[in-house]
Tab-separated table of C-alpha atoms in Angstrom:
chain	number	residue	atom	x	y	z
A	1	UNK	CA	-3.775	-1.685	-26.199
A	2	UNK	CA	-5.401	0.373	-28.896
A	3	UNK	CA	-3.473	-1.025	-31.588
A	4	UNK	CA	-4.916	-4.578	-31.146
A	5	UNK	CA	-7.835	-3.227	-31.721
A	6	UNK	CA	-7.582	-1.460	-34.931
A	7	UNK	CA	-5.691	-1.634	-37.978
A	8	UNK	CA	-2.207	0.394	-38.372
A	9	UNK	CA	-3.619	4.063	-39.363
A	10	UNK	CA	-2.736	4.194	-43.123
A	11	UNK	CA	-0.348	7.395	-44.230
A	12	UNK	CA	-3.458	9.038	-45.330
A	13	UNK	CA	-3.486	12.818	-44.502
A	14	UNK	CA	-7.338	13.089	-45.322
A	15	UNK	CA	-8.295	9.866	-43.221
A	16	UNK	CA	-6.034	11.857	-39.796
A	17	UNK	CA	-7.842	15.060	-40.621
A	18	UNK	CA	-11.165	13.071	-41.182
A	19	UNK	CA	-10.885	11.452	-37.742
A	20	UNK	CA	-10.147	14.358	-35.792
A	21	UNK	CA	-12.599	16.879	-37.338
A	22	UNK	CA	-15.492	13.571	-36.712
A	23	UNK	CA	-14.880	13.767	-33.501
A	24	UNK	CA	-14.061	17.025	-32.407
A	25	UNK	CA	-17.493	18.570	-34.590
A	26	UNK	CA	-19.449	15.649	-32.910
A	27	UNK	CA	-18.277	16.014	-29.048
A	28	UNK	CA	-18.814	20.002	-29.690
A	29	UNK	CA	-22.003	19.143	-30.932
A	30	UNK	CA	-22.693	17.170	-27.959
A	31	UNK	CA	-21.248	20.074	-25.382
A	32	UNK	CA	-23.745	22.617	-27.157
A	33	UNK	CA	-26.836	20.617	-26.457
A	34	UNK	CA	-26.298	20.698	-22.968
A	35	UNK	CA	-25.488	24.123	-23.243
A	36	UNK	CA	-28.431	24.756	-24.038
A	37	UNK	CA	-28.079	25.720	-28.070
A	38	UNK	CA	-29.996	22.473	-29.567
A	39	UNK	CA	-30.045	21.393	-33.152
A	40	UNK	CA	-33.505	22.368	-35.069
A	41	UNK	CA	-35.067	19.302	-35.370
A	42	UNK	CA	-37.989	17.124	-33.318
A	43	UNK	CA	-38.866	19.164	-30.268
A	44	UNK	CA	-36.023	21.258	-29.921
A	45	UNK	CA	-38.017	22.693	-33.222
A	46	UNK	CA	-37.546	26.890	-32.841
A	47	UNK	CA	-36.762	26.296	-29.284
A	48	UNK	CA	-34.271	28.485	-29.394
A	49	UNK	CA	-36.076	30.724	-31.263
A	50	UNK	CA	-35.771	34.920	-30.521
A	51	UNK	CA	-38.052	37.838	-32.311
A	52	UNK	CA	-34.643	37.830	-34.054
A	53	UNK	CA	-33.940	34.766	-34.843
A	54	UNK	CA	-37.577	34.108	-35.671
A	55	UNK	CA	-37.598	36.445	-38.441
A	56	UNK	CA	-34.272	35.182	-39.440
A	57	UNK	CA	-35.892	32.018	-39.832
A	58	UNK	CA	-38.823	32.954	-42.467
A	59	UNK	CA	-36.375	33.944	-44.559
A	60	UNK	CA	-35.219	30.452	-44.930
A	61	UNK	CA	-36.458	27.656	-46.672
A	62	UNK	CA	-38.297	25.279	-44.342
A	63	UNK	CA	-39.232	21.902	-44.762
A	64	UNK	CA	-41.650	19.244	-43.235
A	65	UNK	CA	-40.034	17.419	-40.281
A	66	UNK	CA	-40.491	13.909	-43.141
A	67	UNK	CA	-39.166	15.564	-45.787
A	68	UNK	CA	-36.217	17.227	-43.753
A	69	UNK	CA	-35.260	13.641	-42.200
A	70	UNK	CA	-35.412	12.292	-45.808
A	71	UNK	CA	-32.800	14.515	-46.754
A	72	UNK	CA	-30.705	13.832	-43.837
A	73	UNK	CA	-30.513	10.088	-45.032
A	74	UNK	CA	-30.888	9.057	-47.953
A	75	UNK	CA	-27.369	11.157	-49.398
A	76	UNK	CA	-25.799	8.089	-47.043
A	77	UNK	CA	-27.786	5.383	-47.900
A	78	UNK	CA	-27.324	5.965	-51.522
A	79	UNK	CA	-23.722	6.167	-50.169
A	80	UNK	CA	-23.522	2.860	-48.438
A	81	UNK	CA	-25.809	1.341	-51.918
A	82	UNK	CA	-23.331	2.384	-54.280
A	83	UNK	CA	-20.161	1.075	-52.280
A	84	UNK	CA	-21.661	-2.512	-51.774
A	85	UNK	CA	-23.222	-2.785	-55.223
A	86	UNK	CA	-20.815	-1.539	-57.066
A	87	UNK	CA	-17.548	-1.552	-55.692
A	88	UNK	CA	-15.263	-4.622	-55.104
A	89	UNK	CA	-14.503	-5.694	-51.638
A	90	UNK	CA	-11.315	-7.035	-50.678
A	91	UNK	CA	-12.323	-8.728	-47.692
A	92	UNK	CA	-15.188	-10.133	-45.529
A	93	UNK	CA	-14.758	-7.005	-43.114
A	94	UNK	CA	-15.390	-5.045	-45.956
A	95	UNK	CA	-18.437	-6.443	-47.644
A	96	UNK	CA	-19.927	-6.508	-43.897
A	97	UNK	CA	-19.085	-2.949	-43.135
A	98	UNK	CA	-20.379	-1.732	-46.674
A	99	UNK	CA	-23.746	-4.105	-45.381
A	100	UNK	CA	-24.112	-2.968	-42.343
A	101	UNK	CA	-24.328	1.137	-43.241
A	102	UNK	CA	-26.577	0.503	-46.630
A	103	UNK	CA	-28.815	-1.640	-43.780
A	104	UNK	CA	-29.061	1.122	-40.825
A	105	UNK	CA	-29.883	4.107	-43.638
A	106	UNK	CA	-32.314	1.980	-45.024
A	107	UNK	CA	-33.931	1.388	-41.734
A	108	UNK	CA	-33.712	5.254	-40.775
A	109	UNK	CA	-35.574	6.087	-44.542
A	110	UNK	CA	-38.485	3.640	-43.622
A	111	UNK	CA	-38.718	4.600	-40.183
A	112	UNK	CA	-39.370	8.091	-41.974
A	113	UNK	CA	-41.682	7.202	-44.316
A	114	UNK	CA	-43.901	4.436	-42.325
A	115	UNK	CA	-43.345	4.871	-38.741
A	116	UNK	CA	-42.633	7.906	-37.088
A	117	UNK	CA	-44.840	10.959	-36.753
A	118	UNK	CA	-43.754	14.559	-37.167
A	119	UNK	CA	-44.960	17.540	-35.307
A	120	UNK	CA	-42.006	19.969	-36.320
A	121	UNK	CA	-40.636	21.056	-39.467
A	122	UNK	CA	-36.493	21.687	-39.803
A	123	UNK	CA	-34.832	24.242	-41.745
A	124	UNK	CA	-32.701	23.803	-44.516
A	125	UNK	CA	-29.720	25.479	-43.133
A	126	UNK	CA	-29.944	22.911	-40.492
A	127	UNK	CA	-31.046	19.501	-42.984
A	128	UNK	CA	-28.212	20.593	-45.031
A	129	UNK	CA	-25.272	20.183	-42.676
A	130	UNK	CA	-26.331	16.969	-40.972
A	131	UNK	CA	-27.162	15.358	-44.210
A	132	UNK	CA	-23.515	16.419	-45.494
A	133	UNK	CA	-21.962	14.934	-42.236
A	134	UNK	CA	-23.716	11.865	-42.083
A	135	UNK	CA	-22.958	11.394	-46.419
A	136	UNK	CA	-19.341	12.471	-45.945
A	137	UNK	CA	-19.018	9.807	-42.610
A	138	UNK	CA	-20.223	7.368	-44.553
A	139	UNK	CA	-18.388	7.101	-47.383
A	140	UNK	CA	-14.843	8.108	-45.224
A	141	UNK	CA	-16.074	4.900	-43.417
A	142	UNK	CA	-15.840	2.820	-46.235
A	143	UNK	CA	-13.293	4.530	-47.946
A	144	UNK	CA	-11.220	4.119	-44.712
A	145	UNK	CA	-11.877	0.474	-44.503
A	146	UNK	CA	-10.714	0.422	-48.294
A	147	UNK	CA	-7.008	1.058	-47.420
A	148	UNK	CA	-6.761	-1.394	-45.009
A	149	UNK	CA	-6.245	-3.514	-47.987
A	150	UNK	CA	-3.156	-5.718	-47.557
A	151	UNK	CA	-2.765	-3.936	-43.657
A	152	UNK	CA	-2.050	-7.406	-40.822
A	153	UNK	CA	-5.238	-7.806	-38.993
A	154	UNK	CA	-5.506	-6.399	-35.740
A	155	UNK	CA	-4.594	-9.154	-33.291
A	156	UNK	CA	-8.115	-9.391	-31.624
A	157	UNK	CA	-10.722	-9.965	-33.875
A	158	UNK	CA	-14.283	-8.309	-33.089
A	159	UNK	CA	-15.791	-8.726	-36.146
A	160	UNK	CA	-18.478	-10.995	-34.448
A	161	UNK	CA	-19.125	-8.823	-31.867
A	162	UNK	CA	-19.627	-5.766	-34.080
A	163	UNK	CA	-21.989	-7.535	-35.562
A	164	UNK	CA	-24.304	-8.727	-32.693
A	165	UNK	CA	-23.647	-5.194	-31.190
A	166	UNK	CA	-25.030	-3.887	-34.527
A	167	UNK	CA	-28.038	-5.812	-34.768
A	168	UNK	CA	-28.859	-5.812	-31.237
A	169	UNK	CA	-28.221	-1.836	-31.572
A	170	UNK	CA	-30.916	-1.393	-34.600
A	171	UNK	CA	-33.356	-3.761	-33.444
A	172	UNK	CA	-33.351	-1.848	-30.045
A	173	UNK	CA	-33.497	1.841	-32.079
A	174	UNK	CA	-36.622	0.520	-34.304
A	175	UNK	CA	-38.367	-1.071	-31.511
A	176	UNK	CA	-38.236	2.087	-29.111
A	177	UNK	CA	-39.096	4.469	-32.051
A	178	UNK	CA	-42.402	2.102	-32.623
A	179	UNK	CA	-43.354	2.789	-28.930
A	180	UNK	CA	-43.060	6.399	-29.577
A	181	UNK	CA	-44.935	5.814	-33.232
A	182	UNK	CA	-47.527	4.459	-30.790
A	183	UNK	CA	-48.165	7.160	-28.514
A	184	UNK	CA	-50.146	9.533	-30.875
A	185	UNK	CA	-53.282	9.177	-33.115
A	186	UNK	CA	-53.406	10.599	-36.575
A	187	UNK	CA	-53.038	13.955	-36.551
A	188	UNK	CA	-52.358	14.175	-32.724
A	189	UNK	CA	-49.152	16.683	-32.398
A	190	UNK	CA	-48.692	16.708	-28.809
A	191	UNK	CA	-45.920	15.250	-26.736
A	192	UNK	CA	-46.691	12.494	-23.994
A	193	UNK	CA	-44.148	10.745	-21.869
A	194	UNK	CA	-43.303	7.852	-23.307
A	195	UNK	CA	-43.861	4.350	-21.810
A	196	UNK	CA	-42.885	1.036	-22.514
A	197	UNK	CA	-39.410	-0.632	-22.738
A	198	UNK	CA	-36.514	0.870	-21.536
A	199	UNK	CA	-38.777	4.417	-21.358
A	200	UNK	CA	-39.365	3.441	-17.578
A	201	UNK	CA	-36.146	3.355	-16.738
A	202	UNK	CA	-34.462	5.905	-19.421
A	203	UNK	CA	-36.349	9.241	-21.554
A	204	UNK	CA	-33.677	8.269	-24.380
A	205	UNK	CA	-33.737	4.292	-25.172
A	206	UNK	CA	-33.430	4.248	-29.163
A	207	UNK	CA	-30.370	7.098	-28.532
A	208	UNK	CA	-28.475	4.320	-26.364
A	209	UNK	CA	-29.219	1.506	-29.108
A	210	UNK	CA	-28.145	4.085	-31.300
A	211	UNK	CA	-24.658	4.586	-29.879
A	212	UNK	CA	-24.584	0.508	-29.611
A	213	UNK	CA	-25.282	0.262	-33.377
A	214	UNK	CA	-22.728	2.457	-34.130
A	215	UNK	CA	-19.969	1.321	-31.521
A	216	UNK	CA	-20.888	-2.467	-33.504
A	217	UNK	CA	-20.164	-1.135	-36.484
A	218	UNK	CA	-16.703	0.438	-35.731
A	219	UNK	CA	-16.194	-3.153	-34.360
A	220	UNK	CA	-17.073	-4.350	-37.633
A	221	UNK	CA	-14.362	-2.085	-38.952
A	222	UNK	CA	-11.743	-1.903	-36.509
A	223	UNK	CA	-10.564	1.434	-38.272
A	224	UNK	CA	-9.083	4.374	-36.409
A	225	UNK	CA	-11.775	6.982	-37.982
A	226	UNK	CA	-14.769	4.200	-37.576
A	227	UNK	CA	-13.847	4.260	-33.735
A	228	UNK	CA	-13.531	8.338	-33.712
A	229	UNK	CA	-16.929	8.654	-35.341
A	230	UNK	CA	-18.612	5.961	-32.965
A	231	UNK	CA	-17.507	8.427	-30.184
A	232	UNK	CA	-17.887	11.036	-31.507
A	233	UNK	CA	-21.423	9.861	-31.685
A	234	UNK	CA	-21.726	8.848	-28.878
A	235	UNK	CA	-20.739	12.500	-26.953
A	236	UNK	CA	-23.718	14.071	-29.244
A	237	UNK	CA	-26.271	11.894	-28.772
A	238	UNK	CA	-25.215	11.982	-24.403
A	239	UNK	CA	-25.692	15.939	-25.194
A	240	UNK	CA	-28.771	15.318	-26.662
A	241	UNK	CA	-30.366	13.124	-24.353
A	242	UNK	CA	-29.666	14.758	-21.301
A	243	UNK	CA	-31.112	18.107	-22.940
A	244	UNK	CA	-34.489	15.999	-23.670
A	245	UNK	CA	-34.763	14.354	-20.465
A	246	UNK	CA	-34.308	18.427	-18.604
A	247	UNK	CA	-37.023	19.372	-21.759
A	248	UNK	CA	-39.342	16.492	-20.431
A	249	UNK	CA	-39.014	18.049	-16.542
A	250	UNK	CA	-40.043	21.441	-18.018
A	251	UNK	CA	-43.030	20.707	-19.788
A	252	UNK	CA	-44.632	17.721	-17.464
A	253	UNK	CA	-44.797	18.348	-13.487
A	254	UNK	CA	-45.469	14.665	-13.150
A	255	UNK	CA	-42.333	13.064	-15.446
A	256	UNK	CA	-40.498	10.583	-13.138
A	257	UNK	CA	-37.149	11.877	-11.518
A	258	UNK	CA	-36.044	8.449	-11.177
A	259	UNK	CA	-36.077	8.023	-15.076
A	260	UNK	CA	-32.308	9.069	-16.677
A	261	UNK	CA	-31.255	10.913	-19.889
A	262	UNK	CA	-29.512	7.636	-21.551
A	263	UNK	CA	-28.299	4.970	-19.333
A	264	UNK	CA	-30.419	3.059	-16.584
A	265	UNK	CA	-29.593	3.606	-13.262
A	266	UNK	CA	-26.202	6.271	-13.917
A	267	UNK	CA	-27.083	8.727	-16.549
C-alpha cells in the first residue's frame, strides 16, 4: 500500500539515514514535551529552569523571542529561495514542492516580523539546533525530490490534494496566530486564553493546521523522507500541544476542560 503512495526510495544512503534520524529526533522530541522537558521557546521560556540551570543559562547568549524565531527561519527560506530560483526542476512536482517550502518560510518570517508578539526570549543553544533542523529538512526535502528524476510515478497521484491540504493548512496556521496577535495590546506580556476559531474547541489550532500543511506538502512530494518528516512533525507538535493545553490548566482555574490539546472532540 505504501508504495503507491510514494516513489521507489532511491539507493541513497544519506536520504535512508536522513529519514530515519527526521523522524526518530522529531517523535523523541515529541515524547520529551510530554515528559515534561519542553523546548525554550514561547511560554515554556526557562520553565524548566533550576538555580542551576539558571545560572547555566546567563552564561549563554540570549536573544529576543523575534530575533530568535528569525533565526529559526530564514536559514530555510533562503533554502527553499535558492532551490526554486536557481535550480532547474525536472518536473511539475518539483517546481511545486520547491514553491510550496519558499511560501510557508516566508509566511513564518512575516508572521515574525508583523504579527506575532513576544513575551520570552530563547537561547542560542536552543535557536541554533532548530534552525539547523528545519535548514537541513528543507533542503533534504528538495534534494530528495531531486532524485526522483526519471523514478515511475507512484500509481496514485496526490499532487492535488497536497496542495489543497497545504493551503488549507497555512491559511488555518496564519489565521489562528492573528487571533492570538489579537489578544494583547502593545506592550501587554501576559497570557490570556485564547478565543475565537477552533480555540473553543482546541488550546492548539495553528499546531493542527500546522501538521496539515506539512502532511500537504509530503503529498506534494510523495517522497519516503517528505512522509517521515511530516510525521515526524506531527509526533512533536502532539507533544507540544498536549504540554500547553496541561500549562493552560496550571496557570488559569477557569480554562475549559472540555477544550483538547490538538484535535476537537479526541485529543
Amino acid at each position: 500500500m505504501l508504495l503507491t503512495l510514494i516513489f521507489p526510495p532511491p539507493p541513497s544512503i544519506f536520504m535512508a539515514a536522513m529519514s530515519v534520524i527526521s523522524f526518530t529526533s522529531l517523535a523523541n522530541a515529541g515524547f520529551s514535551e510530554l515528559r515534561g522537558k519542553h523546548m525554550q521557546y514561547s511560554k515554556f521560556w526557562n520553565f524548566n529552569s533550576s538555580q542551576k540551570s539558571a545560572e547555566k543559562k546567563q552564561k549563554i547568549p540570549q536573544l529576543s523571542g523575534r530575533t530568535g524565531m528569525l533565526i529559526l527561519y530564514a536559514p530555510a527560506f533562503l533554502a527553499a529561495l535558492s532551490c526554486l530560483l536557481f535550480f532547474p526542476h525536472h518536473s511539475t512536482r518539483h517546481l511545486l514542492l520547491s514553491s510550496a517550502l519558499t511560501l510557508h518560510f516566508l509566511k513564518r518570517l512575516l508572521e515574525v516580523q508583523f504579527v506575532h508578539s513576544y513575551s520570552g526570549g530563547m537561547s542560542i543553544d536552543t535557536a541554533i539546533p532548530i534552525s539547523l533542523s528545519y535548514f537541513l529538512s528543507t533542503a533534504t526535502m528538495i534534494y530528495g525530490q531531486n532524485l526522483t528524476q526519471g523514478l515511475p510515478e507512484p500509481p496514485i497521484d496526490l499532487k492535488e490534494p497536497g496542495i489543497l491540504l497545504f493551503l488549507i493548512g497555512i491559511s488555518g496556521n496564519f489565521y489562528h496566530h492573528y487571533i492570538l496577535s489579537k489578544m494583547r495590546s502593545k506592550g501587554d506580556k501576559e497570557y490570556k486564553i485564547p478565543k475565537g476559531g477552533l480555540f473553543e474547541l482546541v488550546i492548539c489550532p495553528h499546531y493542527f493546521f500546522e501538521i496539515m500543511g506539512f502532511f500537504g506538502v509530503s503529498c506534494i512530494s510523495q517522497t519516503l523522507y517528505a512522509f517521515s518528516f511530516a510525521m515526524g512533525t506531527a509526533l512533536y507538535l502532539t507533544g507540544r500541544s498536549c504540554a500547553t493545553r496541561k500549562w493552560y490548566l496550571s496557570k488559569f482555574k477557569e480554562f475549559p476542560q472540555t477544550v483538547k490539546a490538538l484535535i476537537p472532540y479526541v485529543l
